[in-house]
PDB file of C-alpha atoms and ligand atoms in Angstrom:
ATOM      1  CA  MET A   8      17.918 154.665 -86.249  1.00  0.00           C
ATOM      2  CA  GLY A   9      21.459 156.004 -85.807  1.00  0.00           C
ATOM      3  CA  THR A  10      24.723 154.693 -87.150  1.00  0.00           C
ATOM      4  CA  SER A  11      26.918 156.392 -84.580  1.00  0.00           C
ATOM      5  CA  THR A  12      29.059 153.345 -83.871  1.00  0.00           C
ATOM      6  CA  SER A  13      32.256 151.953 -85.278  1.00  0.00           C
ATOM      7  CA  GLU A  14      30.853 148.450 -85.463  1.00  0.00           C
ATOM      8  CA  LYS A  15      31.545 146.400 -88.567  1.00  0.00           C
ATOM      9  CA  ILE A  16      29.609 143.216 -88.261  1.00  0.00           C
ATOM     10  CA  LEU A  17      29.964 140.082 -90.359  1.00  0.00           C
ATOM     11  CA  VAL A  18      27.014 137.672 -90.271  1.00  0.00           C
ATOM     12  CA  ILE A  19      28.027 134.208 -91.486  1.00  0.00           C
ATOM     13  CA  GLY A  20      25.113 132.058 -92.635  1.00  0.00           C
ATOM     14  CA  SER A  21      23.088 135.213 -93.147  1.00  0.00           C
ATOM     15  CA  SER A  22      20.473 133.785 -95.512  1.00  0.00           C
ATOM     16  CA  GLY A  23      19.144 131.177 -93.089  1.00  0.00           C
ATOM     17  CA  GLN A  24      16.058 131.340 -90.906  1.00  0.00           C
ATOM     18  CA  LEU A  25      17.676 133.446 -88.186  1.00  0.00           C
ATOM     19  CA  GLY A  26      20.194 135.329 -90.322  1.00  0.00           C
ATOM     20  CA  THR A  27      17.609 136.730 -92.715  1.00  0.00           C
ATOM     21  CA  GLU A  28      15.833 138.564 -89.905  1.00  0.00           C
ATOM     22  CA  LEU A  29      18.919 139.346 -87.855  1.00  0.00           C
ATOM     23  CA  VAL A  30      20.628 141.108 -90.772  1.00  0.00           C
ATOM     24  CA  GLN A  31      17.571 143.343 -91.258  1.00  0.00           C
ATOM     25  CA  THR A  32      17.517 144.288 -87.577  1.00  0.00           C
ATOM     26  CA  LEU A  33      21.270 144.854 -87.358  1.00  0.00           C
ATOM     27  CA  ARG A  34      21.113 147.082 -90.447  1.00  0.00           C
ATOM     28  CA  ASN A  35      18.362 149.165 -88.834  1.00  0.00           C
ATOM     29  CA  ILE A  36      20.524 149.625 -85.756  1.00  0.00           C
ATOM     30  CA  TYR A  37      24.032 150.031 -87.207  1.00  0.00           C
ATOM     31  CA  GLY A  38      23.379 151.074 -90.807  1.00  0.00           C
ATOM     32  CA  THR A  39      23.264 148.903 -93.921  1.00  0.00           C
ATOM     33  CA  GLU A  40      26.885 149.575 -94.880  1.00  0.00           C
ATOM     34  CA  ASN A  41      28.161 148.292 -91.509  1.00  0.00           C
ATOM     35  CA  ILE A  42      26.581 144.850 -91.755  1.00  0.00           C
ATOM     36  CA  ILE A  43      28.228 142.375 -94.116  1.00  0.00           C
ATOM     37  CA  ALA A  44      25.927 139.491 -94.906  1.00  0.00           C
ATOM     38  CA  SER A  45      27.578 136.266 -96.040  1.00  0.00           C
ATOM     39  CA  ASP A  46      26.586 132.781 -96.998  1.00  0.00           C
ATOM     40  CA  ILE A  47      27.958 129.768 -98.807  1.00  0.00           C
ATOM     41  CA  LYS A  48      26.406 130.999-102.066  1.00  0.00           C
ATOM     42  CA  VAL A  49      24.994 134.242-103.455  1.00  0.00           C
ATOM     43  CA  THR A  50      21.380 134.773-102.409  1.00  0.00           C
ATOM     44  CA  GLU A  51      18.718 137.467-102.861  1.00  0.00           C
ATOM     45  CA  GLN A  52      20.228 139.177 -99.821  1.00  0.00           C
ATOM     46  CA  ALA A  53      23.126 140.313-102.017  1.00  0.00           C
ATOM     47  CA  LYS A  54      20.792 142.920-103.552  1.00  0.00           C
ATOM     48  CA  GLU A  55      20.069 144.530-100.183  1.00  0.00           C
ATOM     49  CA  GLY A  56      23.542 145.531 -98.980  1.00  0.00           C
ATOM     50  CA  PRO A  57      27.137 144.343 -98.543  1.00  0.00           C
ATOM     51  CA  PHE A  58      27.352 140.607 -99.194  1.00  0.00           C
ATOM     52  CA  GLU A  59      30.208 138.115 -99.481  1.00  0.00           C
ATOM     53  CA  VAL A  60      30.355 134.437-100.329  1.00  0.00           C
ATOM     54  CA  ILE A  61      32.119 132.715 -97.428  1.00  0.00           C
ATOM     55  CA  ASP A  62      32.846 129.086 -96.666  1.00  0.00           C
ATOM     56  CA  VAL A  63      33.480 129.250 -92.930  1.00  0.00           C
ATOM     57  CA  LEU A  64      35.686 126.151 -93.221  1.00  0.00           C
ATOM     58  CA  ASN A  65      38.115 128.169 -95.342  1.00  0.00           C
ATOM     59  CA  ALA A  66      40.036 130.035 -92.631  1.00  0.00           C
ATOM     60  CA  VAL A  67      42.165 132.001 -95.101  1.00  0.00           C
ATOM     61  CA  GLY A  68      39.163 133.112 -97.133  1.00  0.00           C
ATOM     62  CA  LEU A  69      37.395 134.140 -93.945  1.00  0.00           C
ATOM     63  CA  PHE A  70      40.418 136.123 -92.773  1.00  0.00           C
ATOM     64  CA  ASP A  71      40.598 137.954 -96.128  1.00  0.00           C
ATOM     65  CA  ILE A  72      36.955 139.065 -95.912  1.00  0.00           C
ATOM     66  CA  VAL A  73      37.359 140.148 -92.279  1.00  0.00           C
ATOM     67  CA  LYS A  74      40.396 142.238 -93.247  1.00  0.00           C
ATOM     68  CA  LYS A  75      38.780 143.640 -96.388  1.00  0.00           C
ATOM     69  CA  HIS A  76      35.800 145.031 -94.437  1.00  0.00           C
ATOM     70  CA  ARG A  77      37.658 145.769 -91.173  1.00  0.00           C
ATOM     71  CA  VAL A  78      35.184 143.522 -89.391  1.00  0.00           C
ATOM     72  CA  ASN A  79      35.250 143.712 -85.584  1.00  0.00           C
ATOM     73  CA  GLN A  80      32.251 141.502 -84.722  1.00  0.00           C
ATOM     74  CA  VAL A  81      31.143 138.149 -86.125  1.00  0.00           C
ATOM     75  CA  TYR A  82      27.782 136.435 -85.783  1.00  0.00           C
ATOM     76  CA  LEU A  83      28.435 132.809 -86.747  1.00  0.00           C
ATOM     77  CA  LEU A  84      25.109 131.269 -87.774  1.00  0.00           C
ATOM     78  CA  ALA A  85      26.311 128.731 -90.354  1.00  0.00           C
ATOM     79  CA  ALA A  86      25.621 125.208 -89.077  1.00  0.00           C
ATOM     80  CA  LEU A  87      23.815 121.984 -89.835  1.00  0.00           C
ATOM     81  CA  LEU A  88      20.690 121.643 -87.670  1.00  0.00           C
ATOM     82  CA  SER A  89      19.434 118.585 -85.836  1.00  0.00           C
ATOM     83  CA  ALA A  90      17.685 116.545 -88.525  1.00  0.00           C
ATOM     84  CA  THR A  91      20.265 117.185 -91.260  1.00  0.00           C
ATOM     85  CA  ALA A  92      23.153 116.496 -88.882  1.00  0.00           C
ATOM     86  CA  GLU A  93      21.821 112.987 -88.231  1.00  0.00           C
ATOM     87  CA  LYS A  94      22.085 112.316 -91.968  1.00  0.00           C
ATOM     88  CA  MET A  95      25.519 113.930 -92.461  1.00  0.00           C
ATOM     89  CA  GLN A  96      27.218 113.139 -89.174  1.00  0.00           C
ATOM     90  CA  LYS A  97      30.880 113.741 -89.968  1.00  0.00           C
ATOM     91  CA  PHE A  98      30.200 116.822 -92.040  1.00  0.00           C
ATOM     92  CA  ALA A  99      28.016 118.246 -89.255  1.00  0.00           C
ATOM     93  CA  TRP A 100      30.884 117.789 -86.817  1.00  0.00           C
ATOM     94  CA  GLU A 101      33.335 119.364 -89.243  1.00  0.00           C
ATOM     95  CA  LEU A 102      31.158 122.353 -90.100  1.00  0.00           C
ATOM     96  CA  ASN A 103      29.771 123.072 -86.643  1.00  0.00           C
ATOM     97  CA  MET A 104      33.124 122.682 -84.866  1.00  0.00           C
ATOM     98  CA  ASN A 105      35.784 123.870 -87.322  1.00  0.00           C
ATOM     99  CA  GLY A 106      33.595 126.797 -88.358  1.00  0.00           C
ATOM    100  CA  LEU A 107      33.506 127.834 -84.711  1.00  0.00           C
ATOM    101  CA  PHE A 108      37.278 127.364 -84.267  1.00  0.00           C
ATOM    102  CA  ASN A 109      37.986 129.529 -87.309  1.00  0.00           C
ATOM    103  CA  VAL A 110      35.980 132.378 -85.796  1.00  0.00           C
ATOM    104  CA  LEU A 111      37.194 131.876 -82.205  1.00  0.00           C
ATOM    105  CA  ASP A 112      40.790 131.983 -83.458  1.00  0.00           C
ATOM    106  CA  LEU A 113      40.201 135.355 -85.145  1.00  0.00           C
ATOM    107  CA  ALA A 114      39.204 136.703 -81.729  1.00  0.00           C
ATOM    108  CA  LYS A 115      42.079 134.930 -79.980  1.00  0.00           C
ATOM    109  CA  GLU A 116      44.448 136.756 -82.353  1.00  0.00           C
ATOM    110  CA  LYS A 117      42.560 140.016 -81.556  1.00  0.00           C
ATOM    111  CA  ILE A 118      41.639 140.466 -85.220  1.00  0.00           C
ATOM    112  CA  ILE A 119      37.976 140.688 -84.176  1.00  0.00           C
ATOM    113  CA  GLN A 120      36.637 141.836 -80.791  1.00  0.00           C
ATOM    114  CA  LYS A 121      33.304 140.099 -80.280  1.00  0.00           C
ATOM    115  CA  ILE A 122      31.541 136.901 -81.333  1.00  0.00           C
ATOM    116  CA  TYR A 123      27.951 135.728 -81.287  1.00  0.00           C
ATOM    117  CA  TRP A 124      27.464 131.983 -81.581  1.00  0.00           C
ATOM    118  CA  PRO A 125      24.113 130.237 -81.168  1.00  0.00           C
ATOM    119  CA  SER A 126      23.686 127.130 -79.069  1.00  0.00           C
ATOM    120  CA  SER A 127      20.447 125.185 -78.665  1.00  0.00           C
ATOM    121  CA  ILE A 128      18.146 123.245 -76.360  1.00  0.00           C
ATOM    122  CA  ALA A 129      19.743 120.284 -78.173  1.00  0.00           C
ATOM    123  CA  VAL A 130      22.646 120.433 -75.695  1.00  0.00           C
ATOM    124  CA  PHE A 131      20.324 118.616 -73.304  1.00  0.00           C
ATOM    125  CA  GLY A 132      19.601 114.921 -73.632  1.00  0.00           C
ATOM    126  CA  PRO A 133      17.314 112.122 -72.521  1.00  0.00           C
ATOM    127  CA  ASN A 134      18.735 112.095 -68.970  1.00  0.00           C
ATOM    128  CA  THR A 135      18.142 115.817 -68.425  1.00  0.00           C
ATOM    129  CA  PRO A 136      15.121 116.735 -66.260  1.00  0.00           C
ATOM    130  CA  LYS A 137      12.531 117.756 -68.847  1.00  0.00           C
ATOM    131  CA  GLU A 138      10.436 120.378 -67.084  1.00  0.00           C
ATOM    132  CA  ASN A 139      11.752 123.880 -66.437  1.00  0.00           C
ATOM    133  CA  THR A 140      15.218 122.587 -67.318  1.00  0.00           C
ATOM    134  CA  SER A 141      17.821 124.562 -65.436  1.00  0.00           C
ATOM    135  CA  GLN A 142      20.944 126.256 -66.729  1.00  0.00           C
ATOM    136  CA  PHE A 143      23.253 123.849 -64.942  1.00  0.00           C
ATOM    137  CA  THR A 144      22.026 120.272 -65.114  1.00  0.00           C
ATOM    138  CA  ILE A 145      22.770 116.898 -66.665  1.00  0.00           C
ATOM    139  CA  MET A 146      23.850 117.404 -70.265  1.00  0.00           C
ATOM    140  CA  GLU A 147      24.215 114.212 -72.242  1.00  0.00           C
ATOM    141  CA  PRO A 148      23.058 115.088 -75.754  1.00  0.00           C
ATOM    142  CA  SER A 149      22.141 112.068 -77.871  1.00  0.00           C
ATOM    143  CA  THR A 150      22.084 113.791 -81.272  1.00  0.00           C
ATOM    144  CA  VAL A 151      25.014 114.740 -83.507  1.00  0.00           C
ATOM    145  CA  TYR A 152      23.793 118.333 -83.510  1.00  0.00           C
ATOM    146  CA  GLY A 153      23.514 118.360 -79.713  1.00  0.00           C
ATOM    147  CA  ILE A 154      27.032 116.945 -79.356  1.00  0.00           C
ATOM    148  CA  THR A 155      28.423 119.721 -81.571  1.00  0.00           C
ATOM    149  CA  LYS A 156      26.581 122.408 -79.628  1.00  0.00           C
ATOM    150  CA  GLN A 157      27.634 121.010 -76.257  1.00  0.00           C
ATOM    151  CA  ALA A 158      31.279 120.796 -77.374  1.00  0.00           C
ATOM    152  CA  GLY A 159      31.017 124.270 -78.885  1.00  0.00           C
ATOM    153  CA  GLU A 160      29.778 125.694 -75.591  1.00  0.00           C
ATOM    154  CA  ARG A 161      32.768 124.205 -73.780  1.00  0.00           C
ATOM    155  CA  TRP A 162      35.143 125.734 -76.336  1.00  0.00           C
ATOM    156  CA  CYS A 163      33.497 129.161 -76.082  1.00  0.00           C
ATOM    157  CA  GLU A 164      33.929 129.148 -72.322  1.00  0.00           C
ATOM    158  CA  TYR A 165      37.501 127.892 -72.712  1.00  0.00           C
ATOM    159  CA  TYR A 166      38.430 130.681 -75.141  1.00  0.00           C
ATOM    160  CA  PHE A 167      36.890 133.233 -72.790  1.00  0.00           C
ATOM    161  CA  ASN A 168      38.794 131.917 -69.771  1.00  0.00           C
ATOM    162  CA  LYS A 169      42.124 131.318 -71.527  1.00  0.00           C
ATOM    163  CA  TYR A 170      42.267 134.051 -74.138  1.00  0.00           C
ATOM    164  CA  ASN A 171      39.710 136.593 -72.917  1.00  0.00           C
ATOM    165  CA  VAL A 172      37.642 136.109 -76.070  1.00  0.00           C
ATOM    166  CA  ASP A 173      34.366 138.038 -75.786  1.00  0.00           C
ATOM    167  CA  VAL A 174      32.018 135.338 -77.053  1.00  0.00           C
ATOM    168  CA  ARG A 175      28.314 135.375 -76.193  1.00  0.00           C
ATOM    169  CA  SER A 176      25.757 132.665 -76.778  1.00  0.00           C
ATOM    170  CA  LEU A 177      22.116 131.661 -76.335  1.00  0.00           C
ATOM    171  CA  ARG A 178      20.547 128.217 -76.233  1.00  0.00           C
ATOM    172  CA  TYR A 179      17.695 128.890 -78.646  1.00  0.00           C
ATOM    173  CA  PRO A 180      14.510 126.896 -78.456  1.00  0.00           C
ATOM    174  CA  GLY A 181      12.644 126.211 -81.728  1.00  0.00           C
ATOM    175  CA  LEU A 182      12.349 129.491 -83.637  1.00  0.00           C
ATOM    176  CA  ILE A 183       9.166 130.511 -85.441  1.00  0.00           C
ATOM    177  CA  GLY A 184       8.953 133.357 -87.931  1.00  0.00           C
ATOM    178  CA  TRP A 185       7.137 134.314 -91.130  1.00  0.00           C
ATOM    179  CA  LYS A 186       9.900 136.120 -93.025  1.00  0.00           C
ATOM    180  CA  SER A 187      12.174 133.135 -93.615  1.00  0.00           C
ATOM    181  CA  ALA A 188      12.069 129.356 -93.827  1.00  0.00           C
ATOM    182  CA  PRO A 189      13.747 126.995 -91.370  1.00  0.00           C
ATOM    183  CA  GLY A 190      15.970 124.230 -92.725  1.00  0.00           C
ATOM    184  CA  GLY A 191      16.804 120.826 -91.361  1.00  0.00           C
ATOM    185  CA  GLY A 192      15.555 121.195 -87.787  1.00  0.00           C
ATOM    186  CA  THR A 193      13.201 119.174 -85.612  1.00  0.00           C
ATOM    187  CA  THR A 194      11.142 122.185 -84.578  1.00  0.00           C
ATOM    188  CA  ASP A 195      10.568 123.213 -88.228  1.00  0.00           C
ATOM    189  CA  TYR A 196       7.040 121.777 -88.104  1.00  0.00           C
ATOM    190  CA  ALA A 197       5.931 124.795 -86.079  1.00  0.00           C
ATOM    191  CA  VAL A 198       6.627 127.020 -89.112  1.00  0.00           C
ATOM    192  CA  HIS A 199       5.418 124.597 -91.811  1.00  0.00           C
ATOM    193  CA  ILE A 200       2.097 124.172 -90.031  1.00  0.00           C
ATOM    194  CA  PHE A 201       1.186 127.832 -90.634  1.00  0.00           C
ATOM    195  CA  HIS A 202       2.047 127.738 -94.332  1.00  0.00           C
ATOM    196  CA  ASP A 203       0.051 124.549 -94.937  1.00  0.00           C
ATOM    197  CA  ALA A 204      -2.873 125.718 -92.791  1.00  0.00           C
ATOM    198  CA  LEU A 205      -3.226 128.832 -94.944  1.00  0.00           C
ATOM    199  CA  LYS A 206      -2.503 127.115 -98.265  1.00  0.00           C
ATOM    200  CA  THR A 207      -4.458 123.867 -98.013  1.00  0.00           C
ATOM    201  CA  GLY A 208      -6.169 123.841 -94.599  1.00  0.00           C
ATOM    202  CA  TYR A 209      -4.355 120.620 -93.743  1.00  0.00           C
ATOM    203  CA  TYR A 210      -1.004 119.660 -92.183  1.00  0.00           C
ATOM    204  CA  GLU A 211       0.609 116.267 -91.703  1.00  0.00           C
ATOM    205  CA  CYS A 212       2.902 116.629 -88.700  1.00  0.00           C
ATOM    206  CA  PHE A 213       6.168 114.688 -88.441  1.00  0.00           C
ATOM    207  CA  LEU A 214       5.997 114.758 -84.625  1.00  0.00           C
ATOM    208  CA  SER A 215       3.326 113.108 -82.481  1.00  0.00           C
ATOM    209  CA  GLU A 216       0.492 115.186 -81.069  1.00  0.00           C
ATOM    210  CA  ASN A 217       1.822 115.470 -77.511  1.00  0.00           C
ATOM    211  CA  SER A 218       5.480 116.257 -78.307  1.00  0.00           C
ATOM    212  CA  THR A 219       5.833 119.406 -76.245  1.00  0.00           C
ATOM    213  CA  LEU A 220       8.940 121.469 -77.028  1.00  0.00           C
ATOM    214  CA  PRO A 221      10.274 124.892 -76.016  1.00  0.00           C
ATOM    215  CA  MET A 222       9.676 127.475 -78.744  1.00  0.00           C
ATOM    216  CA  MET A 223      10.099 131.176 -79.362  1.00  0.00           C
ATOM    217  CA  TYR A 224       8.678 133.755 -81.736  1.00  0.00           C
ATOM    218  CA  MET A 225      11.343 135.320 -83.946  1.00  0.00           C
ATOM    219  CA  PRO A 226      10.977 138.930 -82.691  1.00  0.00           C
ATOM    220  CA  ASP A 227      11.810 137.666 -79.194  1.00  0.00           C
ATOM    221  CA  ALA A 228      14.785 135.664 -80.485  1.00  0.00           C
ATOM    222  CA  ILE A 229      16.140 138.690 -82.342  1.00  0.00           C
ATOM    223  CA  LYS A 230      15.658 140.894 -79.313  1.00  0.00           C
ATOM    224  CA  ALA A 231      17.449 138.415 -77.040  1.00  0.00           C
ATOM    225  CA  THR A 232      20.342 138.216 -79.497  1.00  0.00           C
ATOM    226  CA  ILE A 233      20.743 141.987 -79.737  1.00  0.00           C
ATOM    227  CA  ASP A 234      20.278 142.383 -75.969  1.00  0.00           C
ATOM    228  CA  ILE A 235      23.026 139.913 -75.037  1.00  0.00           C
ATOM    229  CA  MET A 236      25.392 141.389 -77.643  1.00  0.00           C
ATOM    230  CA  GLN A 237      24.799 144.955 -76.451  1.00  0.00           C
ATOM    231  CA  ALA A 238      25.006 144.153 -72.723  1.00  0.00           C
ATOM    232  CA  ASP A 239      28.079 145.311 -70.801  1.00  0.00           C
ATOM    233  CA  ALA A 240      30.642 142.512 -70.808  1.00  0.00           C
ATOM    234  CA  GLY A 241      30.563 142.387 -67.008  1.00  0.00           C
ATOM    235  CA  LYS A 242      26.922 141.342 -67.081  1.00  0.00           C
ATOM    236  CA  ILE A 243      27.650 138.251 -69.146  1.00  0.00           C
ATOM    237  CA  LYS A 244      28.432 135.848 -66.329  1.00  0.00           C
ATOM    238  CA  ILE A 245      27.915 132.707 -68.391  1.00  0.00           C
ATOM    239  CA  ARG A 246      30.335 132.250 -71.260  1.00  0.00           C
ATOM    240  CA  SER A 247      29.189 128.833 -72.383  1.00  0.00           C
ATOM    241  CA  SER A 248      25.593 129.661 -73.380  1.00  0.00           C
ATOM    242  CA  TYR A 249      22.473 131.006 -71.689  1.00  0.00           C
ATOM    243  CA  ASN A 250      19.192 129.122 -71.370  1.00  0.00           C
ATOM    244  CA  LEU A 251      16.525 131.127 -73.160  1.00  0.00           C
ATOM    245  CA  ALA A 252      12.766 130.610 -72.931  1.00  0.00           C
ATOM    246  CA  GLY A 253       9.682 131.792 -74.728  1.00  0.00           C
ATOM    247  CA  PHE A 254       6.793 129.351 -74.392  1.00  0.00           C
ATOM    248  CA  SER A 255       6.175 125.630 -74.874  1.00  0.00           C
ATOM    249  CA  PHE A 256       3.508 123.791 -76.839  1.00  0.00           C
ATOM    250  CA  SER A 257       2.734 120.470 -78.503  1.00  0.00           C
ATOM    251  CA  PRO A 258       1.578 119.994 -82.118  1.00  0.00           C
ATOM    252  CA  LYS A 259      -1.926 119.408 -80.784  1.00  0.00           C
ATOM    253  CA  GLU A 260      -1.889 122.665 -78.829  1.00  0.00           C
ATOM    254  CA  ILE A 261      -0.684 124.782 -81.730  1.00  0.00           C
ATOM    255  CA  ALA A 262      -3.257 123.133 -84.008  1.00  0.00           C
ATOM    256  CA  THR A 263      -5.995 124.095 -81.519  1.00  0.00           C
ATOM    257  CA  GLU A 264      -4.710 127.664 -81.507  1.00  0.00           C
ATOM    258  CA  ILE A 265      -4.636 127.825 -85.321  1.00  0.00           C
ATOM    259  CA  LYS A 266      -8.219 126.506 -85.461  1.00  0.00           C
ATOM    260  CA  LYS A 267      -9.353 129.602 -83.562  1.00  0.00           C
ATOM    261  CA  HIS A 268      -8.366 131.604 -86.662  1.00  0.00           C
ATOM    262  CA  LEU A 269      -9.008 128.963 -89.341  1.00  0.00           C
ATOM    263  CA  PRO A 270     -11.878 126.802 -88.034  1.00  0.00           C
ATOM    264  CA  GLY A 271     -11.639 124.279 -90.897  1.00  0.00           C
ATOM    265  CA  PHE A 272      -7.965 123.466 -90.237  1.00  0.00           C
ATOM    266  CA  LYS A 273      -7.156 119.763 -89.941  1.00  0.00           C
ATOM    267  CA  ILE A 274      -4.000 118.037 -88.717  1.00  0.00           C
ATOM    268  CA  SER A 275      -2.810 114.424 -88.771  1.00  0.00           C
ATOM    269  CA  TYR A 276       0.293 112.900 -87.221  1.00  0.00           C
ATOM    270  CA  LYS A 277       2.921 110.732 -88.893  1.00  0.00           C
ATOM    271  CA  PRO A 278       6.018 110.777 -86.668  1.00  0.00           C
ATOM    272  CA  ASP A 279       9.289 110.089 -88.482  1.00  0.00           C
ATOM    273  CA  THR A 280      12.931 109.894 -87.350  1.00  0.00           C
ATOM    274  CA  ARG A 281      12.684 113.422 -85.933  1.00  0.00           C
ATOM    275  CA  GLN A 282      10.395 112.120 -83.189  1.00  0.00           C
ATOM    276  CA  GLN A 283      13.348 110.505 -81.466  1.00  0.00           C
ATOM    277  CA  ILE A 284      15.234 113.791 -81.525  1.00  0.00           C
ATOM    278  CA  ALA A 285      12.256 115.650 -80.058  1.00  0.00           C
ATOM    279  CA  ASP A 286      11.847 113.004 -77.343  1.00  0.00           C
ATOM    280  CA  SER A 287      15.415 113.625 -76.172  1.00  0.00           C
ATOM    281  CA  TRP A 288      14.893 117.357 -75.577  1.00  0.00           C
ATOM    282  CA  PRO A 289      13.392 119.294 -72.642  1.00  0.00           C
ATOM    283  CA  ARG A 290       9.736 120.304 -72.614  1.00  0.00           C
ATOM    284  CA  SER A 291      10.324 123.669 -70.985  1.00  0.00           C
ATOM    285  CA  ILE A 292      13.319 125.819 -70.053  1.00  0.00           C
ATOM    286  CA  ASP A 293      14.277 127.923 -67.034  1.00  0.00           C
ATOM    287  CA  ALA A 294      15.797 131.160 -68.319  1.00  0.00           C
ATOM    288  CA  SER A 295      16.228 132.837 -64.943  1.00  0.00           C
ATOM    289  CA  HIS A 296      19.983 133.417 -65.389  1.00  0.00           C
ATOM    290  CA  ALA A 297      19.367 135.377 -68.595  1.00  0.00           C
ATOM    291  CA  THR A 298      16.713 137.403 -66.780  1.00  0.00           C
ATOM    292  CA  ALA A 299      18.920 138.085 -63.761  1.00  0.00           C
ATOM    293  CA  ASP A 300      22.162 138.811 -65.653  1.00  0.00           C
ATOM    294  CA  TRP A 301      21.042 140.940 -68.611  1.00  0.00           C
ATOM    295  CA  GLY A 302      17.305 141.428 -68.200  1.00  0.00           C
ATOM    296  CA  TRP A 303      15.771 138.863 -70.566  1.00  0.00           C
ATOM    297  CA  LYS A 304      11.975 138.945 -70.827  1.00  0.00           C
ATOM    298  CA  PRO A 305       9.934 137.488 -73.722  1.00  0.00           C
ATOM    299  CA  GLN A 306       6.998 139.420 -75.216  1.00  0.00           C
ATOM    300  CA  TYR A 307       5.073 136.691 -77.054  1.00  0.00           C
ATOM    301  CA  ASN A 308       3.047 133.687 -75.939  1.00  0.00           C
ATOM    302  CA  LEU A 309       1.420 131.003 -78.126  1.00  0.00           C
ATOM    303  CA  ALA A 310      -1.765 132.999 -78.754  1.00  0.00           C
ATOM    304  CA  ALA A 311       0.014 136.258 -79.635  1.00  0.00           C
ATOM    305  CA  MET A 312       2.517 134.457 -81.876  1.00  0.00           C
ATOM    306  CA  THR A 313      -0.242 132.562 -83.721  1.00  0.00           C
ATOM    307  CA  THR A 314      -2.251 135.727 -84.337  1.00  0.00           C
ATOM    308  CA  ASP A 315       0.803 137.553 -85.640  1.00  0.00           C
ATOM    309  CA  MET A 316       1.982 134.661 -87.856  1.00  0.00           C
ATOM    310  CA  ILE A 317      -1.418 134.281 -89.522  1.00  0.00           C
ATOM    311  CA  ARG A 318      -1.887 138.020 -90.013  1.00  0.00           C
ATOM    312  CA  ASN A 319       1.493 138.351 -91.705  1.00  0.00           C
ATOM    313  CA  LEU A 320       1.373 135.181 -93.805  1.00  0.00           C
ATOM    314  CA  LYS A 321      -2.089 136.000 -95.134  1.00  0.00           C
TER     315      LYS A 321
HETATM  316  N1  LIG B 408      15.512 124.301 -83.947  1.00  0.00           N
HETATM  317  C1  LIG B 408      16.681 123.486 -83.884  1.00  0.00           C
HETATM  318  C2  LIG B 408      16.461 122.174 -84.501  1.00  0.00           C
HETATM  319  O1  LIG B 408      15.339 121.723 -84.480  1.00  0.00           O
HETATM  320  C3  LIG B 408      17.082 123.305 -82.453  1.00  0.00           C
HETATM  321  O2  LIG B 408      18.135 124.116 -82.155  1.00  0.00           O
HETATM  322  O3  LIG B 408      17.380 121.574 -84.947  1.00  0.00           O
END
């Protein structure tokens, strides 16, 4: 693919579940040399193209890297996810909020032109209607992670309205992919289950069998991210964060689907503290604003995702 743009993109938190795949896709689109991967420590990714060690809480260090590479876009993926944030509450607040401020302020000062920042279904809470949850509804998150994402959404919209900062955001559901491992989330089981099914034929699930949650296959998540970032600014009507939907399933339903490929697969359920987090989130999401505003449409359902995951992990 071509490299006929002047984009210089910095991906912060590039070695995580989403970043690993996003960096590959961005490099295919914009050219390896135009995508600067960065994480809190050196990872294998450093062998594949430009890489910097960045602590997003160090505003001066971040500024230096942005200047050094003439960065004009930042994808800020560094954050603590839902389960880890419950264990490290104050640090989660510090990282998820001050990391965002450091990047928003670069755009406020017109040092960078565009920001991508992920939000989550965790912005919703126990009082939110759970089925086909709409874009604009009750939002009373009951997790530390959800509180940071909800506050972050408000700040993104504020910076857009006050300072004309071009920030774009998606409320991801649980993300499932085979190229990289998730870390510290409540929806992580939906990745672990595939690895254990293929390795040992057995998985002990940390959520109960009927805990239905919104999920998405990674190729759809990557496509949505690129689509919203490439859309004309005028089409981005929502500057907090867009609802995004793939498909929903429970642990029992994904186990049934896996059994179609691996008939001997067995699952048991031992809910832990993550159950409470899952219980506070919607079961399905209405993404009609994303569809209407910039043409969102997912490609994968549970069956297609399961087939693809097993084929690739084998
Ligand atoms: N997948 C995330 C988590 O479980 C939700 O955004 O924390």
